[in-house]
PDB file of C-alpha atoms and ligand atoms in Angstrom:
ATOM      1  CA  MET A  15      -3.069 222.332 235.738  1.00 66.00           C
ATOM      2  CA  ILE A  16      -2.385 219.287 233.629  1.00 65.00           C
ATOM      3  CA  LYS A  17      -2.296 216.097 235.577  1.00 60.00           C
ATOM      4  CA  LYS A  18      -0.347 213.017 234.924  1.00 54.00           C
ATOM      5  CA  CYS A  19      -2.859 210.373 234.035  1.00 50.00           C
ATOM      6  CA  GLU A  20      -0.848 207.221 234.294  1.00 48.00           C
ATOM      7  CA  ALA A  21       0.922 205.865 237.297  1.00 46.00           C
ATOM      8  CA  VAL A  22       4.496 205.083 236.392  1.00 48.00           C
ATOM      9  CA  ALA A  23       5.744 201.884 237.951  1.00 47.00           C
ATOM     10  CA  ARG A  24       9.306 201.258 236.901  1.00 47.00           C
ATOM     11  CA  ALA A  25      12.288 200.020 238.798  1.00 45.00           C
ATOM     12  CA  PRO A  26      14.811 202.716 239.773  1.00 47.00           C
ATOM     13  CA  LEU A  27      17.677 202.627 237.346  1.00 50.00           C
ATOM     14  CA  ALA A  28      20.693 204.839 237.915  1.00 69.00           C
ATOM     15  CA  VAL A  29      22.195 204.274 234.489  1.00 84.00           C
ATOM     16  CA  ARG A  30      23.832 207.234 232.785  1.00 93.00           C
ATOM     17  CA  PRO A  31      22.292 208.053 229.405  1.00 96.00           C
ATOM     18  CA  ASP A  32      24.496 208.216 226.296  1.00 96.00           C
ATOM     19  CA  THR A  33      22.067 210.422 224.393  1.00 97.00           C
ATOM     20  CA  ILE A  34      19.286 212.858 225.159  1.00 97.00           C
ATOM     21  CA  GLU A  35      16.543 213.539 222.622  1.00 97.00           C
ATOM     22  CA  LEU A  36      14.590 216.755 223.153  1.00 97.00           C
ATOM     23  CA  PRO A  37      11.694 216.755 220.646  1.00 97.00           C
ATOM     24  CA  ALA A  38      10.356 220.032 222.095  1.00 97.00           C
ATOM     25  CA  LEU A  39      13.479 221.795 220.829  1.00 97.00           C
ATOM     26  CA  GLY A  40      14.208 219.549 217.856  1.00 97.00           C
ATOM     27  CA  GLU A  41      17.532 218.689 219.493  1.00 96.00           C
ATOM     28  CA  SER A  42      19.513 215.495 219.881  1.00 97.00           C
ATOM     29  CA  TRP A  43      22.524 215.436 222.244  1.00 97.00           C
ATOM     30  CA  ARG A  44      25.321 212.923 222.573  1.00 97.00           C
ATOM     31  CA  ILE A  45      26.896 212.706 226.005  1.00 97.00           C
ATOM     32  CA  ASP A  46      30.540 211.976 226.740  1.00 97.00           C
ATOM     33  CA  TYR A  47      31.682 211.215 230.273  1.00 97.00           C
ATOM     34  CA  LEU A  48      35.125 212.513 231.120  1.00 97.00           C
ATOM     35  CA  PRO A  49      36.663 211.411 234.435  1.00 97.00           C
ATOM     36  CA  THR A  50      38.755 214.184 235.974  1.00 95.00           C
ATOM     37  CA  ASN A  51      40.442 214.461 239.306  1.00 92.00           C
ATOM     38  CA  THR A  52      37.790 216.386 241.175  1.00 90.00           C
ATOM     39  CA  ARG A  53      34.965 215.568 243.543  1.00 87.00           C
ATOM     40  CA  ARG A  54      32.373 217.594 241.760  1.00 92.00           C
ATOM     41  CA  VAL A  55      30.547 216.829 238.536  1.00 96.00           C
ATOM     42  CA  GLY A  56      29.879 219.435 235.874  1.00 97.00           C
ATOM     43  CA  VAL A  57      28.450 219.603 232.387  1.00 97.00           C
ATOM     44  CA  MET A  58      29.658 221.517 229.341  1.00 95.00           C
ATOM     45  CA  MET A  59      27.994 222.178 225.993  1.00 92.00           C
ATOM     46  CA  GLU A  60      31.038 221.696 223.771  1.00 84.00           C
ATOM     47  CA  GLN A  61      29.255 222.274 220.475  1.00 90.00           C
ATOM     48  CA  PRO A  62      25.696 221.815 219.241  1.00 90.00           C
ATOM     49  CA  GLY A  63      24.631 218.250 219.951  1.00 96.00           C
ATOM     50  CA  ARG A  64      27.596 217.351 222.185  1.00 97.00           C
ATOM     51  CA  LEU A  65      27.521 217.406 225.973  1.00 97.00           C
ATOM     52  CA  THR A  66      30.454 216.545 228.191  1.00 97.00           C
ATOM     53  CA  VAL A  67      29.873 215.508 231.772  1.00 97.00           C
ATOM     54  CA  TYR A  68      33.165 215.793 233.631  1.00 97.00           C
ATOM     55  CA  GLY A  69      34.523 215.218 237.110  1.00 97.00           C
ATOM     56  CA  ALA A  70      33.627 212.329 239.410  1.00 95.00           C
ATOM     57  CA  VAL A  71      31.603 210.643 236.679  1.00 95.00           C
ATOM     58  CA  ALA A  72      31.766 207.193 238.322  1.00 93.00           C
ATOM     59  CA  ASP A  73      29.082 208.588 240.625  1.00 93.00           C
ATOM     60  CA  HIS A  74      26.100 207.925 238.364  1.00 93.00           C
ATOM     61  CA  GLY A  75      23.653 209.636 240.711  1.00 92.00           C
ATOM     62  CA  ALA A  76      25.728 212.830 240.560  1.00 94.00           C
ATOM     63  CA  CYS A  77      25.808 212.609 236.734  1.00 96.00           C
ATOM     64  CA  LEU A  78      22.034 212.297 236.579  1.00 96.00           C
ATOM     65  CA  ALA A  79      21.614 215.234 238.968  1.00 95.00           C
ATOM     66  CA  VAL A  80      23.837 217.452 236.839  1.00 97.00           C
ATOM     67  CA  LEU A  81      22.010 216.412 233.646  1.00 97.00           C
ATOM     68  CA  LYS A  82      18.689 217.301 235.263  1.00 97.00           C
ATOM     69  CA  ARG A  83      20.073 220.719 236.171  1.00 96.00           C
ATOM     70  CA  TRP A  84      21.035 221.085 232.521  1.00 97.00           C
ATOM     71  CA  LEU A  85      17.481 220.150 231.451  1.00 97.00           C
ATOM     72  CA  LYS A  86      16.177 222.882 233.771  1.00 97.00           C
ATOM     73  CA  ARG A  87      18.579 225.331 232.186  1.00 97.00           C
ATOM     74  CA  ARG A  88      17.465 224.420 228.638  1.00 97.00           C
ATOM     75  CA  THR A  89      13.860 224.886 229.795  1.00 98.00           C
ATOM     76  CA  ARG A  90      14.665 228.365 231.144  1.00 98.00           C
ATOM     77  CA  GLU A  91      16.581 229.219 227.967  1.00 97.00           C
ATOM     78  CA  GLU A  92      13.982 227.959 225.487  1.00 98.00           C
ATOM     79  CA  LEU A  93      10.544 227.280 226.953  1.00 98.00           C
ATOM     80  CA  VAL A  94      10.283 230.334 229.225  1.00 98.00           C
ATOM     81  CA  PRO A  95      10.896 232.801 226.332  1.00 98.00           C
ATOM     82  CA  TRP A  96       8.419 230.800 224.223  1.00 98.00           C
ATOM     83  CA  LEU A  97       5.824 231.162 227.014  1.00 98.00           C
ATOM     84  CA  ALA A  98       6.514 234.903 227.145  1.00 98.00           C
ATOM     85  CA  MET A  99       6.130 235.164 223.367  1.00 98.00           C
ATOM     86  CA  LEU A 100       2.788 233.331 223.393  1.00 98.00           C
ATOM     87  CA  ALA A 101       1.657 235.537 226.295  1.00 98.00           C
ATOM     88  CA  GLY A 102       2.535 238.642 224.297  1.00 97.00           C
ATOM     89  CA  GLN A 103       0.700 237.389 221.210  1.00 97.00           C
ATOM     90  CA  GLY A 104      -2.428 236.486 223.166  1.00 96.00           C
ATOM     91  CA  GLY A 105      -2.434 239.452 225.543  1.00 96.00           C
ATOM     92  CA  PHE A 106      -1.925 237.257 228.630  1.00 97.00           C
ATOM     93  CA  THR A 107      -0.008 238.419 231.680  1.00 96.00           C
ATOM     94  CA  PHE A 108       1.669 236.260 234.285  1.00 95.00           C
ATOM     95  CA  ASN A 109       3.646 237.033 237.387  1.00 95.00           C
ATOM     96  CA  GLU A 110       6.648 234.720 237.254  1.00 96.00           C
ATOM     97  CA  VAL A 111       7.763 231.380 235.844  1.00 97.00           C
ATOM     98  CA  LEU A 112       9.323 228.574 237.858  1.00 97.00           C
ATOM     99  CA  VAL A 113      11.031 225.581 236.273  1.00 97.00           C
ATOM    100  CA  ARG A 114      10.683 222.412 238.275  1.00 93.00           C
ATOM    101  CA  GLY A 115      10.660 218.643 237.941  1.00 90.00           C
ATOM    102  CA  GLN A 116       7.131 217.905 239.064  1.00 83.00           C
ATOM    103  CA  LYS A 117       6.288 214.238 239.429  1.00 81.00           C
ATOM    104  CA  THR A 118       2.662 214.501 238.404  1.00 82.00           C
ATOM    105  CA  ARG A 119       2.197 217.637 236.300  1.00 90.00           C
ATOM    106  CA  TRP A 120       3.547 219.043 233.072  1.00 94.00           C
ATOM    107  CA  ALA A 121       2.794 222.542 234.269  1.00 96.00           C
ATOM    108  CA  SER A 122       0.565 224.531 236.597  1.00 96.00           C
ATOM    109  CA  CYS A 123      -0.636 228.059 237.227  1.00 96.00           C
ATOM    110  CA  SER A 124      -1.314 229.525 240.669  1.00 96.00           C
ATOM    111  CA  SER A 125      -4.014 232.045 241.518  1.00 94.00           C
ATOM    112  CA  LYS A 126      -1.212 234.609 241.903  1.00 94.00           C
ATOM    113  CA  GLY A 127      -0.210 234.124 238.267  1.00 94.00           C
ATOM    114  CA  THR A 128       2.895 232.032 238.864  1.00 97.00           C
ATOM    115  CA  ILE A 129       3.342 229.476 236.103  1.00 98.00           C
ATOM    116  CA  SER A 130       5.413 226.382 236.897  1.00 97.00           C
ATOM    117  CA  LEU A 131       6.832 224.406 233.999  1.00 98.00           C
ATOM    118  CA  SER A 132       8.267 220.917 234.274  1.00 97.00           C
ATOM    119  CA  TYR A 133      11.545 220.408 232.461  1.00 97.00           C
ATOM    120  CA  LYS A 134      10.064 217.062 231.375  1.00 96.00           C
ATOM    121  CA  LEU A 135       8.134 219.064 228.765  1.00 97.00           C
ATOM    122  CA  LEU A 136      11.370 218.961 226.758  1.00 97.00           C
ATOM    123  CA  PHE A 137      10.580 215.319 225.938  1.00 96.00           C
ATOM    124  CA  LEU A 138       7.236 216.143 224.308  1.00 96.00           C
ATOM    125  CA  GLU A 139       6.612 217.003 220.681  1.00 95.00           C
ATOM    126  CA  ARG A 140       6.658 220.714 219.995  1.00 96.00           C
ATOM    127  CA  HIS A 141       2.942 221.125 219.234  1.00 95.00           C
ATOM    128  CA  LEU A 142       2.102 219.449 222.557  1.00 96.00           C
ATOM    129  CA  VAL A 143       4.394 221.824 224.458  1.00 97.00           C
ATOM    130  CA  ARG A 144       2.697 224.733 222.727  1.00 97.00           C
ATOM    131  CA  TYR A 145      -0.653 223.331 223.890  1.00 97.00           C
ATOM    132  CA  VAL A 146       0.576 223.057 227.507  1.00 97.00           C
ATOM    133  CA  LEU A 147       1.936 226.632 227.474  1.00 98.00           C
ATOM    134  CA  LEU A 148      -1.335 228.008 226.057  1.00 98.00           C
ATOM    135  CA  HIS A 149      -3.311 225.914 228.555  1.00 97.00           C
ATOM    136  CA  GLU A 150      -1.496 227.524 231.494  1.00 98.00           C
ATOM    137  CA  LEU A 151      -1.752 231.017 230.000  1.00 98.00           C
ATOM    138  CA  CYS A 152      -5.529 230.559 229.750  1.00 98.00           C
ATOM    139  CA  HIS A 153      -5.509 229.693 233.465  1.00 97.00           C
ATOM    140  CA  THR A 154      -4.246 233.232 234.148  1.00 97.00           C
ATOM    141  CA  VAL A 155      -7.705 234.296 232.951  1.00 96.00           C
ATOM    142  CA  CYS A 156      -9.814 231.342 234.118  1.00 96.00           C
ATOM    143  CA  MET A 157      -8.484 229.121 236.905  1.00 95.00           C
ATOM    144  CA  ASN A 158     -10.809 226.131 236.427  1.00 95.00           C
ATOM    145  CA  HIS A 159     -11.601 223.775 233.553  1.00 95.00           C
ATOM    146  CA  SER A 160     -15.081 225.190 232.935  1.00 96.00           C
ATOM    147  CA  PRO A 161     -16.632 225.428 229.452  1.00 96.00           C
ATOM    148  CA  ARG A 162     -15.483 229.067 229.477  1.00 97.00           C
ATOM    149  CA  PHE A 163     -11.898 227.898 229.876  1.00 97.00           C
ATOM    150  CA  TRP A 164     -12.096 225.493 226.937  1.00 97.00           C
ATOM    151  CA  THR A 165     -13.794 228.110 224.764  1.00 97.00           C
ATOM    152  CA  LEU A 166     -10.965 230.513 225.537  1.00 97.00           C
ATOM    153  CA  LEU A 167      -8.240 227.910 224.901  1.00 98.00           C
ATOM    154  CA  SER A 168      -9.847 226.781 221.636  1.00 97.00           C
ATOM    155  CA  ARG A 169      -9.418 230.326 220.297  1.00 97.00           C
ATOM    156  CA  TYR A 170      -5.647 229.751 220.431  1.00 96.00           C
ATOM    157  CA  GLU A 171      -5.633 225.991 219.849  1.00 96.00           C
ATOM    158  CA  PRO A 172      -8.781 224.741 218.097  1.00 96.00           C
ATOM    159  CA  GLU A 173      -7.685 221.121 218.615  1.00 95.00           C
ATOM    160  CA  CYS A 174      -7.229 221.513 222.382  1.00 95.00           C
ATOM    161  CA  ARG A 175      -9.696 218.855 223.486  1.00 93.00           C
ATOM    162  CA  ALA A 176      -8.307 216.247 221.109  1.00 93.00           C
ATOM    163  CA  ILE A 177      -4.722 217.102 222.088  1.00 94.00           C
ATOM    164  CA  ARG A 178      -5.596 216.738 225.759  1.00 92.00           C
ATOM    165  CA  ARG A 179      -6.986 213.257 225.125  1.00 90.00           C
ATOM    166  CA  ARG A 180      -3.981 212.246 223.044  1.00 87.00           C
ATOM    167  CA  MET A 181      -1.555 213.386 225.739  1.00 87.00           C
ATOM    168  CA  ARG A 182      -2.748 210.907 228.352  1.00 83.00           C
ATOM    169  CA  GLY A 183      -0.001 208.371 227.670  1.00 81.00           C
ATOM    170  CA  ASP A 184       2.765 210.860 227.062  1.00 85.00           C
ATOM    171  CA  TRP A 185       4.555 210.399 230.390  1.00 84.00           C
ATOM    172  CA  ARG A 186       6.024 207.354 228.692  1.00 87.00           C
ATOM    173  CA  ARG A 187       8.091 209.747 226.590  1.00 90.00           C
ATOM    174  CA  VAL A 188      10.049 210.870 229.649  1.00 93.00           C
ATOM    175  CA  PRO A 189      13.169 208.672 229.875  1.00 92.00           C
ATOM    176  CA  VAL A 190      13.394 206.313 232.816  1.00 89.00           C
ATOM    177  CA  TRP A 191      16.569 207.971 234.136  1.00 91.00           C
ATOM    178  CA  VAL A 192      14.708 211.286 234.381  1.00 92.00           C
ATOM    179  CA  GLU A 193      11.492 209.997 235.873  1.00 82.00           C
ATOM    180  CA  ASP A 194      12.700 207.564 238.484  1.00 67.00           C
ATOM    181  CA  THR A 195      15.602 209.214 240.155  1.00 60.00           C
ATOM    182  CA  GLY A 196      14.026 212.157 241.953  1.00 58.00           C
ATOM    183  CA  ASN A 197      13.995 215.800 240.974  1.00 56.00           C
TER     184      ASN A 197
HETATM  185 ZN1   ZN B 247      -5.539 223.069 233.551  1.00 95.44          ZN
END
């Protein structure tokens, strides 16, 4: 498990974003809001880098909810296969992967081998995401943070201790609209 180390104290702000930067994927998205005569709100990937949120877009809360569902989808499309690839390379096995919007963790691994990934990982730099994925895979072998765990993890990421220290302030990279408006 990787804990959030800083309490986030920001005022709730239901403002729709105009762009979404996803360093984990090297992607930058521009968002257009298209009012249409329907009660629901949906999102379309028109072309690479362009998202259209359509429907009852005056409801900012509904727009944010649909964008968070899209972030979960991108996590399932991109980070889950990456986790599976790293597992294959390292000879790790896990049971299943859940994608969630945890408030206090980037990821976790249960004793049953279920790995939970936060879609907020999308806002981290790619090498940090790789570290988090390897960290959880090592928990499938060793559940605690004992010296044995760190020895194992350092075989896959020699800089693991330094990366862990550097990541302490990285919740600031999660945009306010993602962090403060529920999961
Ligand atoms: Zn851990």
